[in-house]
mmCIF file of C-alpha atoms and ligand atoms in Angstrom:
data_model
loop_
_atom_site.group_PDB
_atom_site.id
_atom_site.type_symbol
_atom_site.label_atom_id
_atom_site.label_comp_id
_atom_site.label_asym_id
_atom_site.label_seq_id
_atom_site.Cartn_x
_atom_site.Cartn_y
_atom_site.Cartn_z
ATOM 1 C CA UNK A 1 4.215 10.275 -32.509
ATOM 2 C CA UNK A 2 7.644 9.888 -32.231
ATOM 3 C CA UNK A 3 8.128 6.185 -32.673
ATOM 4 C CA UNK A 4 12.243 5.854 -32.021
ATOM 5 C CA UNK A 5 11.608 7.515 -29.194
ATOM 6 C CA UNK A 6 8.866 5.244 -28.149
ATOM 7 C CA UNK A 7 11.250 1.989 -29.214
ATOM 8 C CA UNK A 8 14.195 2.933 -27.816
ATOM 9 C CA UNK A 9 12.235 3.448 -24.276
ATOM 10 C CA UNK A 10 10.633 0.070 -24.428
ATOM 11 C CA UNK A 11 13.595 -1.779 -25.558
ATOM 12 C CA UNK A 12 15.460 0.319 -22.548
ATOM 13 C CA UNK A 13 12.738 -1.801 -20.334
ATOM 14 C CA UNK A 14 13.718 -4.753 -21.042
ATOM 15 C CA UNK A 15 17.067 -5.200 -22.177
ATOM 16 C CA UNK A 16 20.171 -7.336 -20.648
ATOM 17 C CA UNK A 17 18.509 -9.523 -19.032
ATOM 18 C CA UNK A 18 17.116 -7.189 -16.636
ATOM 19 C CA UNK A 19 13.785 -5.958 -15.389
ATOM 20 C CA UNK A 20 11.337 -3.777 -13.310
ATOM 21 C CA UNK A 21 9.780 -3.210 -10.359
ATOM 22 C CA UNK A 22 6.485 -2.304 -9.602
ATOM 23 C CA UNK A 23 6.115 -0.118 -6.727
ATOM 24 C CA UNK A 24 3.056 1.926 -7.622
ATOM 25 C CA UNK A 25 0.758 0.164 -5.095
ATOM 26 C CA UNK A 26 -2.469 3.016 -4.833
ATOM 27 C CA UNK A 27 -2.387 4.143 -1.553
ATOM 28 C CA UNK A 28 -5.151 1.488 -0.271
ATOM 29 C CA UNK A 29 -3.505 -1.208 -1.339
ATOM 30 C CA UNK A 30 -0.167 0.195 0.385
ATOM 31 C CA UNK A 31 -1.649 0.732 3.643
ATOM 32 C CA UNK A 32 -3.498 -2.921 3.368
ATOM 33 C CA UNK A 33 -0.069 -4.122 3.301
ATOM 34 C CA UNK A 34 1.649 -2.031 6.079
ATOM 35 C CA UNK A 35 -1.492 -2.354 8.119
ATOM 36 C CA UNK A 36 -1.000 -5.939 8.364
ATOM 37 C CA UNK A 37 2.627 -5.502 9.554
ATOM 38 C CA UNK A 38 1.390 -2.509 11.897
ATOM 39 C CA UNK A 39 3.179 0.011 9.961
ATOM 40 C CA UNK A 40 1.300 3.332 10.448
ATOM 41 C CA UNK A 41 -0.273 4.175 6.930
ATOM 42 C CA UNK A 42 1.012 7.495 6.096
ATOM 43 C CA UNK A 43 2.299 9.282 3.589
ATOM 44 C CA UNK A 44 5.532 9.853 5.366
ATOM 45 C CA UNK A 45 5.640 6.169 5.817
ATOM 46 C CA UNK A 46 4.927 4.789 2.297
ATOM 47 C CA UNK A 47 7.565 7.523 1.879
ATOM 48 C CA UNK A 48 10.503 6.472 3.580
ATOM 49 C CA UNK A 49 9.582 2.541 2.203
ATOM 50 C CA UNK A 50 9.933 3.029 -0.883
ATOM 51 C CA UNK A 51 13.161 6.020 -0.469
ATOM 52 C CA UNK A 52 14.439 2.683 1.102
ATOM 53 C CA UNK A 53 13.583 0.928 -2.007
ATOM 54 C CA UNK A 54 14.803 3.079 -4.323
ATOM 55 C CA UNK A 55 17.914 3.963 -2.476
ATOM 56 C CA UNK A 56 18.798 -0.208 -2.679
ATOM 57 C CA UNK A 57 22.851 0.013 -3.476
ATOM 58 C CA UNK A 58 23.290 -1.669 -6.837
ATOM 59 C CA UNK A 59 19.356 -1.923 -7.407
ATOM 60 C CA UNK A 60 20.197 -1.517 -11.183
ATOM 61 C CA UNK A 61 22.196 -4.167 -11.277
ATOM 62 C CA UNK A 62 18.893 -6.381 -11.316
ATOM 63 C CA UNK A 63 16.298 -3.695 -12.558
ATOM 64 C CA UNK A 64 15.783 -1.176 -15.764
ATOM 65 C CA UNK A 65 12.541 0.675 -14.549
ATOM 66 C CA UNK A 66 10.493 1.292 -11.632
ATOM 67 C CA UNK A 67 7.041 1.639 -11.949
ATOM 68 C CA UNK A 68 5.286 4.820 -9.458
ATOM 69 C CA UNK A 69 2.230 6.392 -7.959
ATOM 70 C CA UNK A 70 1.159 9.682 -8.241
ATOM 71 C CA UNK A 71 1.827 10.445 -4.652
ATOM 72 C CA UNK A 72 5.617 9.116 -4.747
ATOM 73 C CA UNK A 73 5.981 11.241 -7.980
ATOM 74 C CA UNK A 74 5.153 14.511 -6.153
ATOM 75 C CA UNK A 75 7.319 13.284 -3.137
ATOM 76 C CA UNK A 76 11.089 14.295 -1.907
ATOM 77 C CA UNK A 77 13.800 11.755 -0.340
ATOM 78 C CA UNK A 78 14.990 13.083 3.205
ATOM 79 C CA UNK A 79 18.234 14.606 1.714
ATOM 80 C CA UNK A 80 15.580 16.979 -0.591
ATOM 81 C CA UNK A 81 16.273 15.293 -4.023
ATOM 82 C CA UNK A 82 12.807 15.061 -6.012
ATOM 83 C CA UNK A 83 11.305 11.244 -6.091
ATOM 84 C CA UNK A 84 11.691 10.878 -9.960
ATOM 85 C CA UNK A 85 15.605 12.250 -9.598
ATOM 86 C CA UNK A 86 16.053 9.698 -7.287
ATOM 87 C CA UNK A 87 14.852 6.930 -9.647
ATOM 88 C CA UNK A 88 16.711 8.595 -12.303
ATOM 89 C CA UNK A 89 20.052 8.944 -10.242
ATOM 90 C CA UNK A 90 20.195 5.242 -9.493
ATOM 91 C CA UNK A 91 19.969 4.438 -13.140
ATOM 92 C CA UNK A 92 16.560 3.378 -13.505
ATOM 93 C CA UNK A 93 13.514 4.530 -15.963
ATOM 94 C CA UNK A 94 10.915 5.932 -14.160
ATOM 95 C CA UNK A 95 7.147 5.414 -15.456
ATOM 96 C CA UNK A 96 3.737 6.218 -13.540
ATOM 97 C CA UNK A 97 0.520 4.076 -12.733
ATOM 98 C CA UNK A 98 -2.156 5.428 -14.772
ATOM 99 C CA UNK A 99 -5.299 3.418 -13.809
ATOM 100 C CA UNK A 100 -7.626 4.610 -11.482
ATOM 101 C CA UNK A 101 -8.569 0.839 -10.250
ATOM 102 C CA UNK A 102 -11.105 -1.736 -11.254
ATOM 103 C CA UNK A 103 -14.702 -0.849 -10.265
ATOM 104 C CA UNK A 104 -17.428 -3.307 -11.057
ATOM 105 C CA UNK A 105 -18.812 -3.412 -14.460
ATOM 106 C CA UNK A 106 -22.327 -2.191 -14.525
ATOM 107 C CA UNK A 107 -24.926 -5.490 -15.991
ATOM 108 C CA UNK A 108 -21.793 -7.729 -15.236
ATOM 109 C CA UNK A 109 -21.841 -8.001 -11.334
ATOM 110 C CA UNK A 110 -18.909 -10.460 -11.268
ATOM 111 C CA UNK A 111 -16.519 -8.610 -13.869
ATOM 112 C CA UNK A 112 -14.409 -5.824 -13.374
ATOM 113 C CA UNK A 113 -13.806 -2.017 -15.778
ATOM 114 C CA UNK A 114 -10.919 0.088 -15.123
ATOM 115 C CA UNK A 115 -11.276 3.300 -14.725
ATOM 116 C CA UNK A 116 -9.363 6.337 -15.538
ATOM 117 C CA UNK A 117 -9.635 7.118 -19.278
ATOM 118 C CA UNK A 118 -11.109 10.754 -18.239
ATOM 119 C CA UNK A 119 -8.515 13.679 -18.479
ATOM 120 C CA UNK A 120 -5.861 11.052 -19.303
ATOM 121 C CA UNK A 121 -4.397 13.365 -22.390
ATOM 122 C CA UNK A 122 -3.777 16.005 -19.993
ATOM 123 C CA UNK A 123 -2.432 13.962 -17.104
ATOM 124 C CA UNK A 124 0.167 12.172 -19.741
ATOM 125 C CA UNK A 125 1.584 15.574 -20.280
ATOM 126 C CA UNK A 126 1.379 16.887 -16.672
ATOM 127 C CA UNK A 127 4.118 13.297 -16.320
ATOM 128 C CA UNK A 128 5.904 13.800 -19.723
ATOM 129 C CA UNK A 129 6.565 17.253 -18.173
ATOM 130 C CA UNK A 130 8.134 15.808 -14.667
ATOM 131 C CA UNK A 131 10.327 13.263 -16.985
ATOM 132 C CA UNK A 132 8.184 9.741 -16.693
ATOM 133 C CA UNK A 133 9.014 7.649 -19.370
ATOM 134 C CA UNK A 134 6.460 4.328 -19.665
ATOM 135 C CA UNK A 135 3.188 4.418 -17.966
ATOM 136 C CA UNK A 136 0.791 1.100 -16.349
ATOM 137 C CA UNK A 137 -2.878 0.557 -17.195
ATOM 138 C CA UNK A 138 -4.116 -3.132 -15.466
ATOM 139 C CA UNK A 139 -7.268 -4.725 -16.575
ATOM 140 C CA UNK A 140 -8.207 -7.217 -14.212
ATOM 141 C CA UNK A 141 -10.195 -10.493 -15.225
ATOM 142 C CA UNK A 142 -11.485 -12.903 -13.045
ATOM 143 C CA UNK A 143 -12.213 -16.939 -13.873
ATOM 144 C CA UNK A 144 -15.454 -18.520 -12.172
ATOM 145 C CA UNK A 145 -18.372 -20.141 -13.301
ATOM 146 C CA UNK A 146 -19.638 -18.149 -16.062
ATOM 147 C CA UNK A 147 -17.113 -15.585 -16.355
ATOM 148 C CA UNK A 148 -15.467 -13.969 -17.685
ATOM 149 C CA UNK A 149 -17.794 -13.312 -20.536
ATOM 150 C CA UNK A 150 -16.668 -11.974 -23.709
ATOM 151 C CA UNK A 151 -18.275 -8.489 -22.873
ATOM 152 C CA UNK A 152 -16.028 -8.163 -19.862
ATOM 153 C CA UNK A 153 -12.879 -8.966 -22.402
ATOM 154 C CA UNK A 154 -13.433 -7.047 -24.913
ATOM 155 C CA UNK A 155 -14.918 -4.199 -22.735
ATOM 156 C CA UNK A 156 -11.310 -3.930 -20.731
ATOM 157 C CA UNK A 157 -9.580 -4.571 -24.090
ATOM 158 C CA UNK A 158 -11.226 -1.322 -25.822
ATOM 159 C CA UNK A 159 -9.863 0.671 -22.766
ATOM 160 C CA UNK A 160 -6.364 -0.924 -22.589
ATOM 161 C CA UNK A 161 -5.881 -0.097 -26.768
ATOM 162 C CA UNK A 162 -7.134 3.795 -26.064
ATOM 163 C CA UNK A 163 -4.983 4.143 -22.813
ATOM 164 C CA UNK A 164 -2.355 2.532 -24.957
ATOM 165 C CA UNK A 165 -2.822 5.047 -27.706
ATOM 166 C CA UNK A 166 -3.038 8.085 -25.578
ATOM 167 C CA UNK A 167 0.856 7.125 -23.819
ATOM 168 C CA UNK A 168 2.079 6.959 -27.568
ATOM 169 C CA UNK A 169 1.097 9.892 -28.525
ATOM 170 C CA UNK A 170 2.369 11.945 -25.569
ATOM 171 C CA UNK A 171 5.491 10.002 -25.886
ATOM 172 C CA UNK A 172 5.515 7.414 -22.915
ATOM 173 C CA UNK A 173 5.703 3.943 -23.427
ATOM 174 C CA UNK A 174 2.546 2.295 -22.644
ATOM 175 C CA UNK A 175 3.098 -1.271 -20.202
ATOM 176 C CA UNK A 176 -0.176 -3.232 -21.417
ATOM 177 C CA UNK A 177 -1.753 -5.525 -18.120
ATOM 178 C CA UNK A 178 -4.289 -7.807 -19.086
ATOM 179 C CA UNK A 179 -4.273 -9.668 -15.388
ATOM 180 C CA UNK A 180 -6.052 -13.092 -15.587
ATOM 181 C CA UNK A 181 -6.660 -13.417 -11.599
ATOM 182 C CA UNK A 182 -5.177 -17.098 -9.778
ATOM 183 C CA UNK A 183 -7.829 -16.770 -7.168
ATOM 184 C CA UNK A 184 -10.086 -19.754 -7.822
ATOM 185 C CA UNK A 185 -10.534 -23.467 -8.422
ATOM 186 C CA UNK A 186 -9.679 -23.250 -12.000
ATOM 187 C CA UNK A 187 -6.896 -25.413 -13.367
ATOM 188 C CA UNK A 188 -4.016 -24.815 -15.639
ATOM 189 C CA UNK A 189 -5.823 -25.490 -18.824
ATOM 190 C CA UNK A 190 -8.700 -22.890 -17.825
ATOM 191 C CA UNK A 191 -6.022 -20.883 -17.214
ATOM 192 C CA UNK A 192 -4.320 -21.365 -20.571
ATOM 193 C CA UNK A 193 -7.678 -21.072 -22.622
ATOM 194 C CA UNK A 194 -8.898 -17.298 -20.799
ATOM 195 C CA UNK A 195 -5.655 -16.193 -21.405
ATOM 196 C CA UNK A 196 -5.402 -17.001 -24.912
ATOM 197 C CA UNK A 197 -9.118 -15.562 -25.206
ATOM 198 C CA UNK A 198 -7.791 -12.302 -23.528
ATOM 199 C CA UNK A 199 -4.565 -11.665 -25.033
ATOM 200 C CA UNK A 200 -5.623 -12.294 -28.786
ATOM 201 C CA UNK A 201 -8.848 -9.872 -27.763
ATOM 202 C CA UNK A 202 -6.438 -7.375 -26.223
ATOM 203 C CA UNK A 203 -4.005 -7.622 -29.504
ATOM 204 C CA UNK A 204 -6.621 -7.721 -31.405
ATOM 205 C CA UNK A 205 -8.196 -4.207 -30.243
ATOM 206 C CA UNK A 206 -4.157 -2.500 -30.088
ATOM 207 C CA UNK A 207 -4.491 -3.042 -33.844
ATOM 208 C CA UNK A 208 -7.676 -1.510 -34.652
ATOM 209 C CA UNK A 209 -6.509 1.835 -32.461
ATOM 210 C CA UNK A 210 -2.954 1.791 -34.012
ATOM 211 C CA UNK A 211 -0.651 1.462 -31.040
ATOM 212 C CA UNK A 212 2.722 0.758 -32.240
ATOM 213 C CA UNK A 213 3.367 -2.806 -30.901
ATOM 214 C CA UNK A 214 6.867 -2.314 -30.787
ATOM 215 C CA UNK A 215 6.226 0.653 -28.769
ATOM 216 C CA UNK A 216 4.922 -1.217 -26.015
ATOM 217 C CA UNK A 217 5.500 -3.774 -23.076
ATOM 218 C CA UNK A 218 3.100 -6.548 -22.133
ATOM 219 C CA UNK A 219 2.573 -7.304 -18.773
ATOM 220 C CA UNK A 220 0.255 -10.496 -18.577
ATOM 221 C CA UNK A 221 -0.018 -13.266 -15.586
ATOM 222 C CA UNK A 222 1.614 -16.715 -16.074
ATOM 223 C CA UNK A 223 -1.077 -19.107 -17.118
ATOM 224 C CA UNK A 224 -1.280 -20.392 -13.510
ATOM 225 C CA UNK A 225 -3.594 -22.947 -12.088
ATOM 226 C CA UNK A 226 -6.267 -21.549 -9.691
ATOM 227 C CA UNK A 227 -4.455 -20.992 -6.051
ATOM 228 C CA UNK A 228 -7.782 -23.215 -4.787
ATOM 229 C CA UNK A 229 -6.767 -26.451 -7.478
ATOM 230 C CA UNK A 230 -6.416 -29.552 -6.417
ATOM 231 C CA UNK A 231 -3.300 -30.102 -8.868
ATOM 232 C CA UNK A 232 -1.322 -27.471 -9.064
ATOM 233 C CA UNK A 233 0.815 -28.384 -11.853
ATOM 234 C CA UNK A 234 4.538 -28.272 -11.661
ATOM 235 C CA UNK A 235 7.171 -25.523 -12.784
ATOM 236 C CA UNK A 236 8.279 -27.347 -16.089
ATOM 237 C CA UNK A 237 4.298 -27.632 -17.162
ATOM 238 C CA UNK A 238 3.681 -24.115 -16.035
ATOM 239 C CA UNK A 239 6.521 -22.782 -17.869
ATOM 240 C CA UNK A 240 5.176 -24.987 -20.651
ATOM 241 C CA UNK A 241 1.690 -23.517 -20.874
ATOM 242 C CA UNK A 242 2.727 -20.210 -20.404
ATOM 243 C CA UNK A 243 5.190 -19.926 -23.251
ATOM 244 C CA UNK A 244 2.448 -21.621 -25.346
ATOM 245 C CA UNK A 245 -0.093 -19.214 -24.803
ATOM 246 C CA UNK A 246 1.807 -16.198 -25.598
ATOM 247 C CA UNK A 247 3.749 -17.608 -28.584
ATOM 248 C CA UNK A 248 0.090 -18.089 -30.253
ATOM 249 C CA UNK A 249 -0.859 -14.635 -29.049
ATOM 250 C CA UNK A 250 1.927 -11.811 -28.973
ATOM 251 C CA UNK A 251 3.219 -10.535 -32.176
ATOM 252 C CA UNK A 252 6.897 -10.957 -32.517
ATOM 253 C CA UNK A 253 7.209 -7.337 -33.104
ATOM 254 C CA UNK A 254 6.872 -6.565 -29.225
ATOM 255 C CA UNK A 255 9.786 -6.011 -27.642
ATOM 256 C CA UNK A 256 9.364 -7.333 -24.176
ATOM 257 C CA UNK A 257 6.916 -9.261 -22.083
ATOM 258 C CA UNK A 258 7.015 -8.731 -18.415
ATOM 259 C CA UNK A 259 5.167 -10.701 -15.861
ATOM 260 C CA UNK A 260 3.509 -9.453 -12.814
ATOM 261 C CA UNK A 261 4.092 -12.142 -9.487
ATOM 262 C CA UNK A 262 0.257 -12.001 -8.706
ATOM 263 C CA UNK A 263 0.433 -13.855 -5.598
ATOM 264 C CA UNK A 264 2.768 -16.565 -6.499
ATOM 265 C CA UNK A 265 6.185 -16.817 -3.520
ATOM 266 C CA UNK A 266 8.890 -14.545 -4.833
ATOM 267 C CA UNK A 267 11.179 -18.202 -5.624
ATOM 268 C CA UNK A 268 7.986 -19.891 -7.297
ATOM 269 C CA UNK A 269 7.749 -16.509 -9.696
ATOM 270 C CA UNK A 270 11.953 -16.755 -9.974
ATOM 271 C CA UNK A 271 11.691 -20.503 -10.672
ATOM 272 C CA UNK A 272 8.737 -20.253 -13.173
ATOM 273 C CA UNK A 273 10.485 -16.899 -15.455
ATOM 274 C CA UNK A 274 13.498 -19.142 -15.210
ATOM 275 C CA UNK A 275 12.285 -22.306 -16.393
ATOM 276 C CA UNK A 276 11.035 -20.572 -19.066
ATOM 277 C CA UNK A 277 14.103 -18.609 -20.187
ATOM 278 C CA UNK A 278 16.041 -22.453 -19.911
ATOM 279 C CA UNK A 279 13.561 -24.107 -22.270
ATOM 280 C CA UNK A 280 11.931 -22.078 -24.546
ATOM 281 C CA UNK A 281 14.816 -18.718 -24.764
ATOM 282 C CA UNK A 282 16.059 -19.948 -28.427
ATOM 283 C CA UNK A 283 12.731 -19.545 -29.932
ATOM 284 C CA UNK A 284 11.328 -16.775 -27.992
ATOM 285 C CA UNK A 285 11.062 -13.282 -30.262
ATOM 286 C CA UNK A 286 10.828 -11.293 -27.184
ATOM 287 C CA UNK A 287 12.449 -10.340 -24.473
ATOM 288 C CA UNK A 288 10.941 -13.124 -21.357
ATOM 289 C CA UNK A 289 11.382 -10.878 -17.686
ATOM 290 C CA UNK A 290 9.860 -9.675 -15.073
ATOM 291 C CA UNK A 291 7.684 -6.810 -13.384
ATOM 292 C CA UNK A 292 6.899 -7.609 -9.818
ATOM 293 C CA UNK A 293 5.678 -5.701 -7.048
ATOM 294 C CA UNK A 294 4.938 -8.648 -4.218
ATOM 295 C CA UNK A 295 7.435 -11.325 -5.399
ATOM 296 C CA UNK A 296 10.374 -8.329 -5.174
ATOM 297 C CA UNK A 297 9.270 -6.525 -2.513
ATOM 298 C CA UNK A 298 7.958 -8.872 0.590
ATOM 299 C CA UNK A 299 11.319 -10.324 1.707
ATOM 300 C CA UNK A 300 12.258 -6.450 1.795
ATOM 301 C CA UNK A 301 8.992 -5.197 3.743
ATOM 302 C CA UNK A 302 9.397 -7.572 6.354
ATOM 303 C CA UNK A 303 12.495 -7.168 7.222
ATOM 304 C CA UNK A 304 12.051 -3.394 7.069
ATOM 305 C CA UNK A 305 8.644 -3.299 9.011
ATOM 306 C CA UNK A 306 8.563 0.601 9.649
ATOM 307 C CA UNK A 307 12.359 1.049 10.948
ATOM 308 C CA UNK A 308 15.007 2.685 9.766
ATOM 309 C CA UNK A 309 17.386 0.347 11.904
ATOM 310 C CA UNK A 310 15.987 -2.341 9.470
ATOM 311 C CA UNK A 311 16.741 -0.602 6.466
ATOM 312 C CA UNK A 312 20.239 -2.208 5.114
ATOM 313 C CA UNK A 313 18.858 -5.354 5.507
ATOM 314 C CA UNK A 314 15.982 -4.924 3.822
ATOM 315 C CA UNK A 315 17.922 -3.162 0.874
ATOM 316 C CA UNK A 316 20.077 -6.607 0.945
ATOM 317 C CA UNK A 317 16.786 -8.814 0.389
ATOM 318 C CA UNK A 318 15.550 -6.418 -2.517
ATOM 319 C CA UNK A 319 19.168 -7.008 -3.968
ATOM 320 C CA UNK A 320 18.930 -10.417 -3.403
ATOM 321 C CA UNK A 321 15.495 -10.915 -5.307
ATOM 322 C CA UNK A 322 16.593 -8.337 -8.298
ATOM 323 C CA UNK A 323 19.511 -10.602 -8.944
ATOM 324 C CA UNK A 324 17.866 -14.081 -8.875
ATOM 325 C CA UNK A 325 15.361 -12.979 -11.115
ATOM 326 C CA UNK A 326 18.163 -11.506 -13.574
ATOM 327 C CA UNK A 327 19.406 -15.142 -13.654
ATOM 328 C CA UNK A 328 16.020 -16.219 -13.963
ATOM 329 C CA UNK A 329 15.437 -13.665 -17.090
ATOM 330 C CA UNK A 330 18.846 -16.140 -18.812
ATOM 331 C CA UNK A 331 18.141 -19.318 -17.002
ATOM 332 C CA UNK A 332 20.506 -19.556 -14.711
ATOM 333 C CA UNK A 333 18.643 -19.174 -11.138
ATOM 334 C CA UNK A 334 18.914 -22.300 -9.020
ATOM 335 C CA UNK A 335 17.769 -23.440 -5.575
ATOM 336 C CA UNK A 336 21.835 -23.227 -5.263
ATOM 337 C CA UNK A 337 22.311 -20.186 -6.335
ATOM 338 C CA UNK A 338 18.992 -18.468 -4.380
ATOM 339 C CA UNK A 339 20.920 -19.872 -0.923
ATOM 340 C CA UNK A 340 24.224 -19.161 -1.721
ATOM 341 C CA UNK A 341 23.581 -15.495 -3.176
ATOM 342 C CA UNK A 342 21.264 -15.204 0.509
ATOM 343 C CA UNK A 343 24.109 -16.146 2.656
ATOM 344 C CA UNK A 344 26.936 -14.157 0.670
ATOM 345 C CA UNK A 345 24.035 -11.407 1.768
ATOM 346 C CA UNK A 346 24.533 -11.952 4.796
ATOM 347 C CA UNK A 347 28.204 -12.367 5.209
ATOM 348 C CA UNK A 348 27.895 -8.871 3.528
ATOM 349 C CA UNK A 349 25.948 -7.962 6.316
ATOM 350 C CA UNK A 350 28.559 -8.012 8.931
ATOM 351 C CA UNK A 351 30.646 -5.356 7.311
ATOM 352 C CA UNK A 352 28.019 -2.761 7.117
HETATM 353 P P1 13P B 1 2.320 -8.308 -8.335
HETATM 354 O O1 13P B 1 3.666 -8.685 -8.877
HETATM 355 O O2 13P B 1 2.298 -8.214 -6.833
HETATM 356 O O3 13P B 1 1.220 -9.148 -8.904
HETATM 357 O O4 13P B 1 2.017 -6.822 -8.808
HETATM 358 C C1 13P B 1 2.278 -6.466 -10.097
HETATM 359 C C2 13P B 1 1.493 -5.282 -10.439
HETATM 360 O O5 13P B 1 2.028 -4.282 -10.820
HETATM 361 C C3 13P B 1 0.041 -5.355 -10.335
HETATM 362 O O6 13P B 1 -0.509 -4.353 -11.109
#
């Protein structure tokens, strides 16, 4: 294993203040999302979305590192420049999705196991080989009555560690994604306590299969109350919690900790990292930022809705989001500053 290799990469990630996006929807979840915009669900289409994506002028400005899917990795832009190139030309880190899903877990009706752990060795080289740097594995766990049990979290711990392994030794930096689900009537302390319970499992079992921690990036949920709570907790309690929990979890020794959105509005998830950053960024070992797909990409999809006529201004809102959450990343982002960056857009607007 080459470990500088490995560091260098993940501290690439996460560094200045800057983060990623996640654009490696599987190709269901893609089409759920143009279906309900009536975009036809092709693979030209999810094509062209995310060329527009990727293409965004100044979209490292905001972002390190874009996470993929296999079917954008084997894809061209229009002009005949290979998918990763692309990523790579607009100076950003390209990495892969590497999970095949969550499937139910078999005796645990109400838990999820992802799959994918089958032929991974020989998939990580196939994407060493085509220049992917990091790779995504997401465990998903779900709060209800009852669950989740500590099979379920340790079960999708085990798996995260050996995925984790496998990306070291083939010399991609693995992101970690323990996601600890809002849906629910939970509230924020339920929250707080399963996500403890997860992360110290899931740290716990990196440690017994020797992953490198400062090898890797963790991508965990805020510690959220459930989206069906009565009180659902402000931004300065959230931010709070959140830092709590993964202060008495993540070893110091990881470089950088980058949140998925997982259903929260794109300026709750850009008031929540920043909040954060303000209070707590003085006693924080690790880099605090951000790996969205939803809360960076909807402003962008719906302006873009399947045409090309749309396509500048859609680049605009992905600009827009990728800098307010750099400001969030030092807490600096404002209500102010999220209108007055969105109308300087738009002045912008009239000279294209
Ligand atoms: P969201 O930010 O939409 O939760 O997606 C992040 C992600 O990559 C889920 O695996």
């Amino acid at each position: 294993m080459n470990q500088d290799k490995l560091i260098k990469t993940a501290q690439a990630m996460v560094t200045g203040n800057k983060g990623l996006i996640a654009m490696d929807e599987s190709n269901p979840t893609c089409n759920k999302r143009f279906a309900a915009l009536d975009i036809p669900q092709t693979p030209k289409m999810r094509l062209l979305y995310r060329e527009m994506l990727i293409t965004t002028p100044g979209l490292n400005e905001g972002i390190n590192a874009a996470i993929l899917y296999d079917e954008t990795v084997r894809q061209k832009l229009s002009d005949g420049t290979p998918f990763v190139k692309a990523v790579k030309n607009a100076g950003i880190i390209p990495g892969i999705k590497l999970d095949m899903g969550a499937k139910d877990m078999a005796g645990f009706p109400e838990e999820k196991i992802t799959e994918g752990l089958d032929g991974l060795r020989e998939r990580l080289a196939e994407y060493s080989e085509m220049g992917l740097r990091f790779a995504k594995w997401r465990a998903v766990i779900t709060i209800d009555d009852g669950v989740p049990t500590r099979r379920g979290i340790v079960n999708n711990a085990i798996i995260l560690a050996q995925y984790a392994a496998l990306c070291q030794e083939a010399g991609l930096v693995p992101i970690v994604e323990p996601e600890v689900l809002m849906d629910g009537k939970h509230d924020l302390k339920r929250c707080f306590s399963v996500t403890e319970h997860v992360l110290h499992t899931v740290f716990d079992q990196l440690y017994k299969q020797r992953v490198l921690t400062e090898g890797i990036i963790l991508k965990p949920n805020m510690v959220l109350p459930g989206s069906n709570c009565q009180d659902q907790s402000n931004t300065e309690e959230i931010a709070h919690a959140t830092v709590k929990c993964l202060m008495r979890t993540v070893p110091a020794s990881v470089p950088g900790i980058a949140f998925l959105s997982g259903g929260q509005t794109s300026q709750q998830a850009s008031e929540r990292l920043n909040a954060m950053n303000a209070n707590y960024k003085s006693e924080m070992p690790w880099a605090l930022t951000f790996s969205f797909s939803r809360a960076l990409q909807y402003p962008a999809m719906d302006i873009w809705n399947g045409k090309e006529e749309n396509s500048k201004r859609a680049q605009k809102a992905l600009h827009h989001r990728a800098i307010c959450n750099r400001l969030a990343c030092s807490g600096e982002y404002s209500e102010i500053l999220e209108k007055s960056i969105s109308s300087a857009n738009e002045r912008d607007l009239e000279f294209l």
